[in-house]
Amino acid sequence: MVLRMGRTSDARERLVQSAIDLIWQASYGAVGVDAICERAGVKKGSFYHFFASKDELVVAALDAHWATRRVDLDRVFSPTLPPLERLKNYFAHIFARQTAVRQKYGRVLGCFHHSVGSECIQAAPVIAAKVQSVVTMYRMYLETTLRDAKAVGLIRAGDPVVHAKTLLAFIEGALTQARIHDDPELLRNLEGTGLALIGLGSAAQDAEATHPG
Amino acid sequence: MVLRMGRTSDARERLVQSAIDLIWQASYGAVGVDAICERAGVKKGSFYHFFASKDELVVAALDAHWATRRVDLDRVFSPTLPPLERLKNYFAHIFARQTAVRQKYGRVLGCFHHSVGSECIQAAPVIAAKVQSVVTMYRMYLETTLRDAKAVGLIRAGDPVVHAKTLLAFIEGALTQARIHDDPELLRNLEGTGLALIGLGSAAQDAEATHPG
DNA sequence: CTCATTCTTGACTAGACGGTCAACTAAATG
DNA sequence: CATTTAGTTGACCGTCTAGTCAAGAATGAG
């Protein structure tokens, strides 16, 4: 029993990718099952062979998108790098990525998970739960990094957990602004302001230089 | 001709308010014209007497909501107050307001304009344009305040325009996080981190105190 | 070859969607 | 009172929605 019986197909994967593409560009409400099927080249009967509902597909799409984000972020936030470098990597990565997204999709799209989450939080509990868990994982990268930064003495005061929430809010807000204005430039100087948020701004660093203890 | 002829009615206002209530809680896509009409106690025929389309109603809702926000913000950002006090007022106002929103609607809702904007930016150009203009007005409060802060010597470096964009991104991001997690506590310490963003954090202020040149 | 399993297909449903319309009522003007 | 204007009503439209289902085709196992 090395292979499974019956027909094989990548229709499920195509459906998931189509859902990501269409919903990220527009929204959950604006994209119907029919549109997703058409883009994937899959008939609706097949859709409901793989997914019990539209919401279940969206949960799968959130998961799949997270899986690809995770590969990037594991590299960006590698514990082999000094914490400050991880943060700088991340800020640069966001700018580069949204610039690439704009090339591919024709406009800045911001964060898929947060967009879907904010839209569906009230009416679609399974989607809401998935988004909450993914957002928490985003935050964990920052938490770990900030804890390391504190251990190394890069940051003096403040709870890394609180700082991580703050930093995530700032980054996500910048992504939303970039989406609304279709302007990746709003993400270019994430680093300067992001570091200021956790007391590592250039001003604070100046102060540190002349007042180091 | 002191009064206008024909019947009078507040149906239009009721429709606008119902649209705000329902769409803010759920989303543009999840709320239909029928639901808005039912909540407003207005028949659909009347709806289309006042509005040419659902999108036109939503634009009116964004406008009406902005009008009420503006009253609050004009007070919060009164030029009679010192700039730092304006900012502190604003941060406190956001927390208090979302706490009140949670009491009234049963959950934290975040920013109506940004939620609708992020959802509709691709498929509904008239809504997108309205949101962009309102978001710009939000930013103007911050720009003016930061310009004043710089004039007073509260801030040393940095373009107020850039700082305003940054601060708005942070605030909006925090509101989205609060919506997604239904947690107003995420907004309690907006002041501490918000001021750090523009170089007025407690760390920077400590530095300033011992290094005031 | 036979059978079980997996996937595909297209036709189908019932309800919700945004939007239309003609007839009707209420108010102000002359 | 007649007319004009503004607002109300309920029935109606075509389309789109998520979701169903029975029949068939491809695949691997025995």
Coordinates of C-alpha atoms (C1' of nucleotides) in Angstrom, one line a residue:
Chain A
M1 CA 0.0 0.0 0.0
V2 CA 2.7 2.4 -1.0
L3 CA 0.4 4.7 -3.0
R4 CA -3.2 5.5 -2.2
M5 CA -5.9 4.0 -4.4
G6 CA -8.2 5.8 -6.7
R7 CA -7.5 8.8 -8.9
T8 CA -4.9 11.3 -8.0
S9 CA -5.2 15.1 -8.5
D10 CA -3.7 18.4 -7.6
A11 CA -7.1 20.1 -7.8
R12 CA -7.1 20.7 -4.1
E13 CA -3.8 22.6 -4.2
R14 CA -5.0 24.6 -7.3
L15 CA -8.2 25.5 -5.4
V16 CA -6.2 26.7 -2.4
Q17 CA -3.8 28.8 -4.5
S18 CA -6.7 30.3 -6.4
A19 CA -8.4 31.2 -3.2
I20 CA -5.3 32.9 -1.9
D21 CA -4.7 34.9 -5.1
L22 CA -8.3 36.1 -5.4
I23 CA -9.2 36.7 -1.8
W24 CA -5.9 38.5 -1.1
Q25 CA -6.5 40.8 -4.0
A26 CA -10.2 41.5 -3.3
S27 CA -11.8 40.1 -0.1
Y28 CA -13.5 37.1 1.3
G29 CA -16.9 38.5 0.6
A30 CA -16.2 39.6 -2.9
V31 CA -14.8 36.2 -4.1
G32 CA -17.3 33.4 -4.7
V33 CA -16.8 29.7 -4.9
D34 CA -17.5 29.8 -8.6
A35 CA -14.7 32.3 -9.3
I36 CA -12.3 30.2 -7.3
C37 CA -13.3 27.1 -9.2
E38 CA -13.0 28.8 -12.5
R39 CA -9.5 30.1 -11.8
A40 CA -8.4 26.7 -10.6
G41 CA -10.0 24.9 -13.6
V42 CA -12.0 22.8 -11.3
K43 CA -15.8 22.1 -11.4
K44 CA -17.8 22.9 -8.4
G45 CA -18.7 19.3 -7.8
S46 CA -15.0 18.6 -7.3
F47 CA -14.7 21.6 -5.0
Y48 CA -17.1 20.1 -2.5
H49 CA -15.3 16.8 -2.8
F50 CA -12.3 18.4 -1.2
F51 CA -13.9 21.0 1.0
A52 CA -17.1 20.9 3.1
S53 CA -17.6 24.6 2.7
K54 CA -16.2 27.9 1.5
D55 CA -15.0 28.6 5.0
E56 CA -13.1 25.4 5.2
L57 CA -11.3 26.3 2.0
V58 CA -10.4 29.7 3.4
V59 CA -9.0 28.0 6.5
A60 CA -6.9 25.8 4.3
A61 CA -5.8 28.9 2.3
L62 CA -4.8 30.6 5.5
D63 CA -2.8 27.5 6.5
A64 CA -1.1 27.2 3.2
H65 CA -0.2 30.8 3.0
W66 CA 1.2 30.6 6.5
A67 CA 3.3 27.6 5.5
T68 CA 5.1 29.6 2.8
R69 CA 5.4 32.6 5.1
R70 CA 7.0 30.4 7.7
V71 CA 9.8 29.3 5.4
D72 CA 10.7 32.9 4.8
L73 CA 10.4 33.9 8.4
D74 CA 12.4 31.0 9.7
R75 CA 15.3 32.2 7.6
V76 CA 14.8 35.9 8.4
F77 CA 14.6 35.2 12.1
S78 CA 17.3 32.5 12.3
P79 CA 18.6 32.3 15.9
T80 CA 22.1 32.1 14.4
L81 CA 21.8 35.8 13.6
P82 CA 22.2 38.6 16.2
P83 CA 18.8 39.9 17.3
L84 CA 19.3 43.3 15.8
E85 CA 20.1 41.8 12.4
R86 CA 17.0 39.7 12.5
L87 CA 14.8 42.7 13.0
K88 CA 16.6 44.6 10.3
N89 CA 16.2 41.6 8.0
Y90 CA 12.5 41.5 8.8
F91 CA 11.9 45.1 8.0
A92 CA 13.8 44.9 4.7
H93 CA 12.0 41.6 3.9
I94 CA 8.6 43.2 4.3
F95 CA 9.5 46.0 1.9
A96 CA 11.0 43.8 -0.7
R97 CA 8.1 41.3 -0.5
Q98 CA 5.3 43.9 -0.9
T99 CA 7.2 45.4 -3.8
A100 CA 7.3 42.0 -5.4
V101 CA 3.6 41.4 -4.6
R102 CA 2.9 44.7 -6.4
Q103 CA 4.7 43.4 -9.4
K104 CA 2.9 40.1 -9.4
Y105 CA -0.6 41.2 -8.4
G106 CA -0.7 44.8 -9.7
R107 CA -1.1 46.4 -6.3
V108 CA 0.2 46.3 -2.8
L109 CA -1.9 43.8 -0.9
G110 CA -0.7 44.0 2.7
C111 CA -1.1 41.0 5.0
F112 CA -3.4 38.3 3.8
H113 CA -4.0 36.9 7.3
H114 CA -4.9 40.2 8.8
S115 CA -7.1 41.3 6.0
V116 CA -9.1 38.2 6.0
G117 CA -9.2 38.1 9.8
S118 CA -10.5 41.7 10.2
E119 CA -13.2 41.0 7.6
C120 CA -14.4 37.6 8.9
I121 CA -13.8 38.0 12.7
Q122 CA -17.5 38.4 13.4
A123 CA -19.4 36.0 11.2
A124 CA -17.0 33.2 10.5
P125 CA -15.7 31.7 13.8
V126 CA -13.5 29.0 12.3
I127 CA -11.7 31.6 10.1
A128 CA -11.4 33.9 13.1
A129 CA -9.8 31.2 15.2
K130 CA -7.3 30.3 12.5
V131 CA -6.3 33.9 12.0
Q132 CA -5.8 34.4 15.7
S133 CA -3.5 31.5 15.9
V134 CA -1.5 32.5 12.9
V135 CA -1.2 36.1 14.1
T136 CA 0.1 34.7 17.4
M137 CA 2.8 32.8 15.5
Y138 CA 3.9 36.0 13.7
R139 CA 4.2 37.5 17.2
M140 CA 6.4 34.7 18.5
Y141 CA 9.2 35.5 16.0
L142 CA 9.3 39.0 17.5
E143 CA 9.0 37.8 21.1
T144 CA 11.9 35.5 20.7
T145 CA 14.0 38.1 19.0
L146 CA 13.3 40.7 21.6
R147 CA 14.0 38.3 24.4
D148 CA 17.4 37.6 22.8
A149 CA 17.9 41.3 22.3
K150 CA 17.4 41.9 26.0
A151 CA 19.7 39.0 27.0
V152 CA 22.4 40.5 24.9
G153 CA 21.9 43.9 26.5
L154 CA 20.6 45.5 23.3
I155 CA 17.4 46.5 25.1
R156 CA 17.3 47.7 28.7
A157 CA 13.7 48.0 29.8
G158 CA 10.4 46.7 28.8
D159 CA 8.7 43.3 28.6
P160 CA 9.5 41.5 25.3
V161 CA 6.0 40.2 25.1
V162 CA 4.6 43.7 25.2
H163 CA 7.2 45.0 22.8
A164 CA 6.4 42.2 20.4
K165 CA 2.7 43.1 20.4
T166 CA 3.5 46.7 19.8
L167 CA 5.9 46.0 17.0
L168 CA 3.5 43.7 15.3
A169 CA 0.8 46.3 15.5
F170 CA 3.0 48.8 13.9
I171 CA 4.1 46.5 11.1
E172 CA 0.6 45.4 10.4
G173 CA -0.7 49.0 10.4
A174 CA 2.0 50.0 7.9
L175 CA 1.0 47.1 5.7
T176 CA -2.7 48.2 5.8
Q177 CA -1.7 51.8 5.0
A178 CA 0.4 50.5 2.1
R179 CA -2.6 48.5 0.8
I180 CA -5.1 51.3 1.1
H181 CA -2.8 53.7 -0.7
D182 CA -1.2 51.1 -2.9
D183 CA 2.1 52.6 -2.0
P184 CA 5.1 50.4 -1.1
E185 CA 7.1 53.4 -0.2
L186 CA 5.2 53.5 3.1
L187 CA 7.2 50.4 4.0
R188 CA 10.7 51.6 3.0
N189 CA 11.7 53.1 6.3
L190 CA 10.1 50.5 8.6
E191 CA 13.4 49.9 10.2
G192 CA 14.0 53.4 11.4
T193 CA 10.7 53.7 13.1
G194 CA 10.3 50.1 14.1
L195 CA 13.5 50.2 16.1
A196 CA 12.5 53.5 17.7
L197 CA 9.5 51.7 19.0
I198 CA 11.5 49.4 21.1
G199 CA 14.0 52.0 22.3
L200 CA 16.5 51.3 19.6
G201 CA 15.8 54.4 17.4
S202 CA 18.7 56.5 16.1
A203 CA 17.8 59.1 18.8
A204 CA 18.0 56.6 21.5
Q205 CA 21.2 55.2 20.1
D206 CA 22.7 58.6 20.1
A207 CA 21.7 59.0 23.7
E208 CA 23.1 55.6 24.5
A209 CA 26.4 56.6 23.0
T210 CA 26.8 59.6 25.4
H211 CA 25.0 58.1 28.3
P212 CA 25.9 54.4 28.3
G213 CA 25.0 53.3 31.8
Chain B
M1 CA -40.7 78.6 0.5
V2 CA -39.4 78.3 4.1
L3 CA -39.8 74.5 4.2
R4 CA -39.3 72.1 1.3
M5 CA -42.4 70.5 -0.3
G6 CA -43.5 66.9 -0.1
R7 CA -43.1 64.4 2.7
T8 CA -40.3 64.7 5.2
S9 CA -38.5 61.8 6.7
D10 CA -35.4 60.7 8.6
A11 CA -35.3 57.4 6.8
R12 CA -32.1 58.4 5.1
E13 CA -30.4 59.0 8.4
R14 CA -31.7 55.8 9.8
L15 CA -30.3 53.9 6.8
V16 CA -26.9 55.5 7.1
Q17 CA -26.7 54.7 10.8
S18 CA -27.8 51.1 10.3
A19 CA -25.2 50.7 7.6
I20 CA -22.5 52.0 10.0
D21 CA -23.7 49.7 12.8
L22 CA -23.9 46.5 10.7
I23 CA -20.9 47.0 8.5
W24 CA -18.6 48.0 11.3
Q25 CA -19.5 44.9 13.2
A26 CA -19.3 42.5 10.3
S27 CA -18.1 43.7 6.9
Y28 CA -19.2 45.3 3.7
G29 CA -19.6 41.9 2.0
A30 CA -21.5 40.3 4.8
V31 CA -24.2 42.9 5.1
G32 CA -26.8 43.2 2.5
V33 CA -29.2 46.0 1.5
D34 CA -32.1 44.0 2.9
A35 CA -30.5 43.7 6.3
I36 CA -29.7 47.4 6.4
C37 CA -33.3 48.2 5.4
E38 CA -34.8 45.9 8.0
R39 CA -32.7 47.4 10.8
A40 CA -33.6 50.9 9.7
G41 CA -37.3 50.0 9.4
V42 CA -37.3 51.1 5.8
K43 CA -38.6 49.3 2.7
K44 CA -36.2 48.6 -0.1
G45 CA -38.1 50.8 -2.4
S46 CA -37.4 53.7 -0.2
F47 CA -33.7 52.8 0.0
Y48 CA -33.4 53.3 -3.7
H49 CA -35.2 56.6 -3.4
F50 CA -32.3 57.9 -1.3
F51 CA -29.4 56.0 -2.7
A52 CA -28.5 54.9 -6.2
S53 CA -26.6 51.9 -5.0
K54 CA -25.3 50.0 -2.0
D55 CA -21.9 51.6 -2.6
E56 CA -23.4 55.1 -2.5
L57 CA -24.9 54.3 0.8
V58 CA -21.6 53.1 2.1
V59 CA -19.9 56.3 1.0
A60 CA -22.5 58.2 2.8
A61 CA -21.9 56.0 5.9
L62 CA -18.2 56.7 5.7
D63 CA -18.9 60.4 5.5
A64 CA -21.4 60.4 8.4
H65 CA -19.0 58.4 10.6
W66 CA -16.2 60.8 9.8
A67 CA -18.4 63.7 10.7
T68 CA -18.9 62.3 14.2
R69 CA -15.2 61.4 14.5
R70 CA -14.3 64.9 13.5
V71 CA -16.2 66.4 16.4
D72 CA -14.2 64.3 18.8
L73 CA -10.9 64.8 17.2
D74 CA -11.3 68.6 16.8
R75 CA -11.6 68.7 20.6
V76 CA -8.8 66.2 21.2
F77 CA -6.4 68.0 18.9
S78 CA -7.4 71.5 19.8
P79 CA -4.5 73.9 18.9
T80 CA -5.1 75.6 22.3
L81 CA -3.5 72.5 23.9
P82 CA 0.3 71.9 24.0
P83 CA 1.2 69.3 21.4
L84 CA 2.3 66.6 23.8
E85 CA -1.0 66.9 25.6
R86 CA -2.9 66.5 22.3
L87 CA -1.1 63.3 21.6
K88 CA -1.7 62.0 25.1
N89 CA -5.4 63.0 24.8
Y90 CA -5.6 61.1 21.5
F91 CA -4.1 57.9 22.8
A92 CA -6.4 58.0 25.9
H93 CA -9.3 58.8 23.7
I94 CA -8.8 55.7 21.5
F95 CA -8.6 53.4 24.5
A96 CA -11.7 54.9 26.1
R97 CA -13.6 54.9 22.8
Q98 CA -12.9 51.3 21.9
T99 CA -13.8 50.3 25.4
A100 CA -17.1 52.1 24.9
V101 CA -17.6 50.5 21.5
R102 CA -17.2 47.1 23.1
Q103 CA -19.8 47.9 25.6
K104 CA -22.2 49.0 22.9
Y105 CA -21.6 46.5 20.2
G106 CA -20.3 43.5 22.2
R107 CA -16.8 43.5 20.8
V108 CA -13.9 45.7 19.9
L109 CA -14.5 46.9 16.3
G110 CA -11.3 48.9 15.5
C111 CA -11.5 51.6 12.9
F112 CA -14.5 51.6 10.6
H113 CA -12.8 53.5 7.8
H114 CA -9.8 51.3 7.7
S115 CA -11.8 48.1 7.9
V116 CA -14.1 49.0 5.0
G117 CA -11.2 50.5 3.1
S118 CA -9.0 47.4 3.3
E119 CA -11.9 45.3 2.2
C120 CA -13.2 47.4 -0.7
I121 CA -10.0 48.9 -2.0
Q122 CA -9.9 46.6 -5.1
A123 CA -13.5 46.3 -6.3
A124 CA -15.3 49.5 -5.2
P125 CA -13.4 52.5 -6.5
V126 CA -15.8 55.1 -5.0
I127 CA -15.5 53.6 -1.6
A128 CA -11.7 53.4 -2.0
A129 CA -11.5 57.1 -2.9
K130 CA -13.6 58.1 0.1
V131 CA -11.6 56.0 2.5
Q132 CA -8.3 57.4 1.2
S133 CA -9.5 61.0 1.7
V134 CA -10.7 60.3 5.2
V135 CA -7.5 58.5 6.2
T136 CA -5.6 61.5 4.9
M137 CA -7.7 63.7 7.2
Y138 CA -6.9 61.5 10.2
R139 CA -3.2 62.0 9.3
M140 CA -3.6 65.8 9.2
Y141 CA -4.3 66.0 12.9
L142 CA -1.1 64.2 13.6
E143 CA 0.9 66.2 11.1
T144 CA -0.2 69.5 12.6
T145 CA 0.5 68.3 16.1
L146 CA 3.9 67.1 15.2
R147 CA 4.8 70.3 13.4
D148 CA 3.8 72.2 16.5
A149 CA 5.8 69.8 18.7
K150 CA 8.8 70.5 16.6
A151 CA 8.3 74.3 16.7
V152 CA 8.1 74.1 20.5
G153 CA 11.3 72.0 20.5
L154 CA 9.7 68.9 21.8
I155 CA 11.0 66.9 18.9
R156 CA 14.4 67.5 17.5
A157 CA 14.7 65.5 14.3
G158 CA 12.5 64.0 11.7
D159 CA 9.9 65.2 9.2
P160 CA 6.5 65.7 10.8
V161 CA 4.9 64.3 7.6
V162 CA 6.8 61.1 7.9
H163 CA 6.2 60.8 11.6
A164 CA 2.5 61.3 11.1
K165 CA 2.3 58.5 8.7
T166 CA 4.3 56.3 11.0
L167 CA 2.1 57.1 14.0
L168 CA -1.1 56.6 12.1
A169 CA 0.2 53.2 10.9
F170 CA 1.0 52.2 14.5
I171 CA -2.4 53.4 15.8
E172 CA -4.4 51.7 13.1
G173 CA -2.4 48.5 13.5
A174 CA -3.1 48.5 17.2
L175 CA -6.8 48.9 16.4
T176 CA -6.8 46.0 14.0
Q177 CA -5.0 43.8 16.6
A178 CA -7.6 44.8 19.1
R179 CA -10.4 43.9 16.7
I180 CA -8.9 40.6 15.8
H181 CA -8.4 39.6 19.4
D182 CA -11.4 41.5 20.8
D183 CA -9.1 42.9 23.4
P184 CA -9.2 46.6 24.3
E185 CA -6.2 46.1 26.6
L186 CA -4.0 46.1 23.5
L187 CA -4.8 49.8 23.4
R188 CA -4.2 50.7 27.0
N189 CA -0.5 51.7 26.7
L190 CA -0.7 53.3 23.3
E191 CA 0.8 56.4 24.8
G192 CA 4.0 54.8 26.0
T193 CA 4.9 53.2 22.7
G194 CA 3.3 55.8 20.5
L195 CA 5.5 58.5 22.0
A196 CA 8.6 56.3 21.6
L197 CA 7.9 56.1 17.9
I198 CA 8.5 59.8 17.5
G199 CA 11.4 60.0 19.8
L200 CA 9.5 60.9 22.9
G201 CA 9.5 57.6 24.7
S202 CA 10.4 57.4 28.3
A203 CA 13.8 56.0 27.4
A204 CA 14.5 59.0 25.1
Q205 CA 13.1 61.3 27.8
D206 CA 15.5 59.8 30.4
A207 CA 18.3 60.4 28.0
E208 CA 17.1 63.9 27.3
A209 CA 17.1 64.6 31.1
T210 CA 20.8 63.7 31.5
H211 CA 21.9 64.8 28.1
P212 CA 20.0 68.0 27.4
G213 CA 22.2 69.5 24.7
Chain C
dC1 C1' -10.6 -9.2 -14.4
dT2 C1' -12.9 -7.4 -10.4
dC3 C1' -13.4 -4.6 -6.9
dA4 C1' -12.8 -0.7 -3.9
dT5 C1' -11.4 3.9 -3.7
dT6 C1' -10.7 8.6 -5.3
dC7 C1' -11.7 12.1 -8.2
dT8 C1' -14.6 14.4 -12.0
dT9 C1' -18.6 16.1 -14.1
dG10 C1' -22.8 18.7 -15.1
dA11 C1' -27.2 19.4 -13.9
dC12 C1' -29.8 20.9 -10.0
dT13 C1' -31.8 23.6 -5.8
dA14 C1' -33.4 27.1 -2.8
dG15 C1' -32.5 31.2 -1.1
dA16 C1' -30.2 35.7 -1.1
dC17 C1' -28.4 39.3 -3.8
dG18 C1' -28.7 44.2 -5.7
dG19 C1' -31.8 46.7 -8.1
dT20 C1' -36.6 48.3 -10.5
dC21 C1' -41.1 50.1 -10.8
dA22 C1' -45.8 51.8 -10.8
dA23 C1' -49.1 53.0 -7.7
dC24 C1' -49.9 55.5 -3.5
dT25 C1' -49.7 58.9 0.5
dA26 C1' -48.4 63.1 2.7
dA27 C1' -47.0 67.7 2.8
dA28 C1' -46.3 72.5 1.1
dT29 C1' -47.5 76.1 -2.5
dG30 C1' -50.6 78.9 -5.4
Chain D
dC1 C1' -59.0 72.7 -3.9
dA2 C1' -55.6 71.6 -7.4
dT3 C1' -50.9 71.0 -8.3
dT4 C1' -46.2 69.9 -7.4
dT5 C1' -42.9 67.7 -4.8
dA6 C1' -41.0 64.1 -1.6
dG7 C1' -41.3 60.0 0.4
dT8 C1' -43.6 55.1 0.9
dT9 C1' -44.9 50.6 -0.4
dG10 C1' -44.9 45.8 -2.0
dA11 C1' -44.5 43.1 -5.7
dC12 C1' -41.3 41.9 -9.0
dC13 C1' -36.8 40.8 -11.8
dG14 C1' -32.7 38.5 -13.3
dT15 C1' -28.6 37.0 -11.4
dC16 C1' -25.6 35.1 -8.3
dT17 C1' -24.9 32.5 -4.1
dA18 C1' -23.3 28.4 -1.5
dG19 C1' -24.2 23.9 -1.6
dT20 C1' -26.2 18.9 -3.4
dC21 C1' -26.2 14.8 -5.9
dA22 C1' -26.1 10.8 -8.8
dA23 C1' -23.6 8.9 -12.4
dG24 C1' -19.2 8.1 -14.5
dA25 C1' -14.0 7.8 -15.2
dA26 C1' -9.4 6.8 -13.6
dT27 C1' -6.4 4.3 -10.6
dG28 C1' -4.3 0.7 -7.6
dA29 C1' -5.0 -3.8 -5.0
dG30 C1' -6.2 -8.7 -4.8

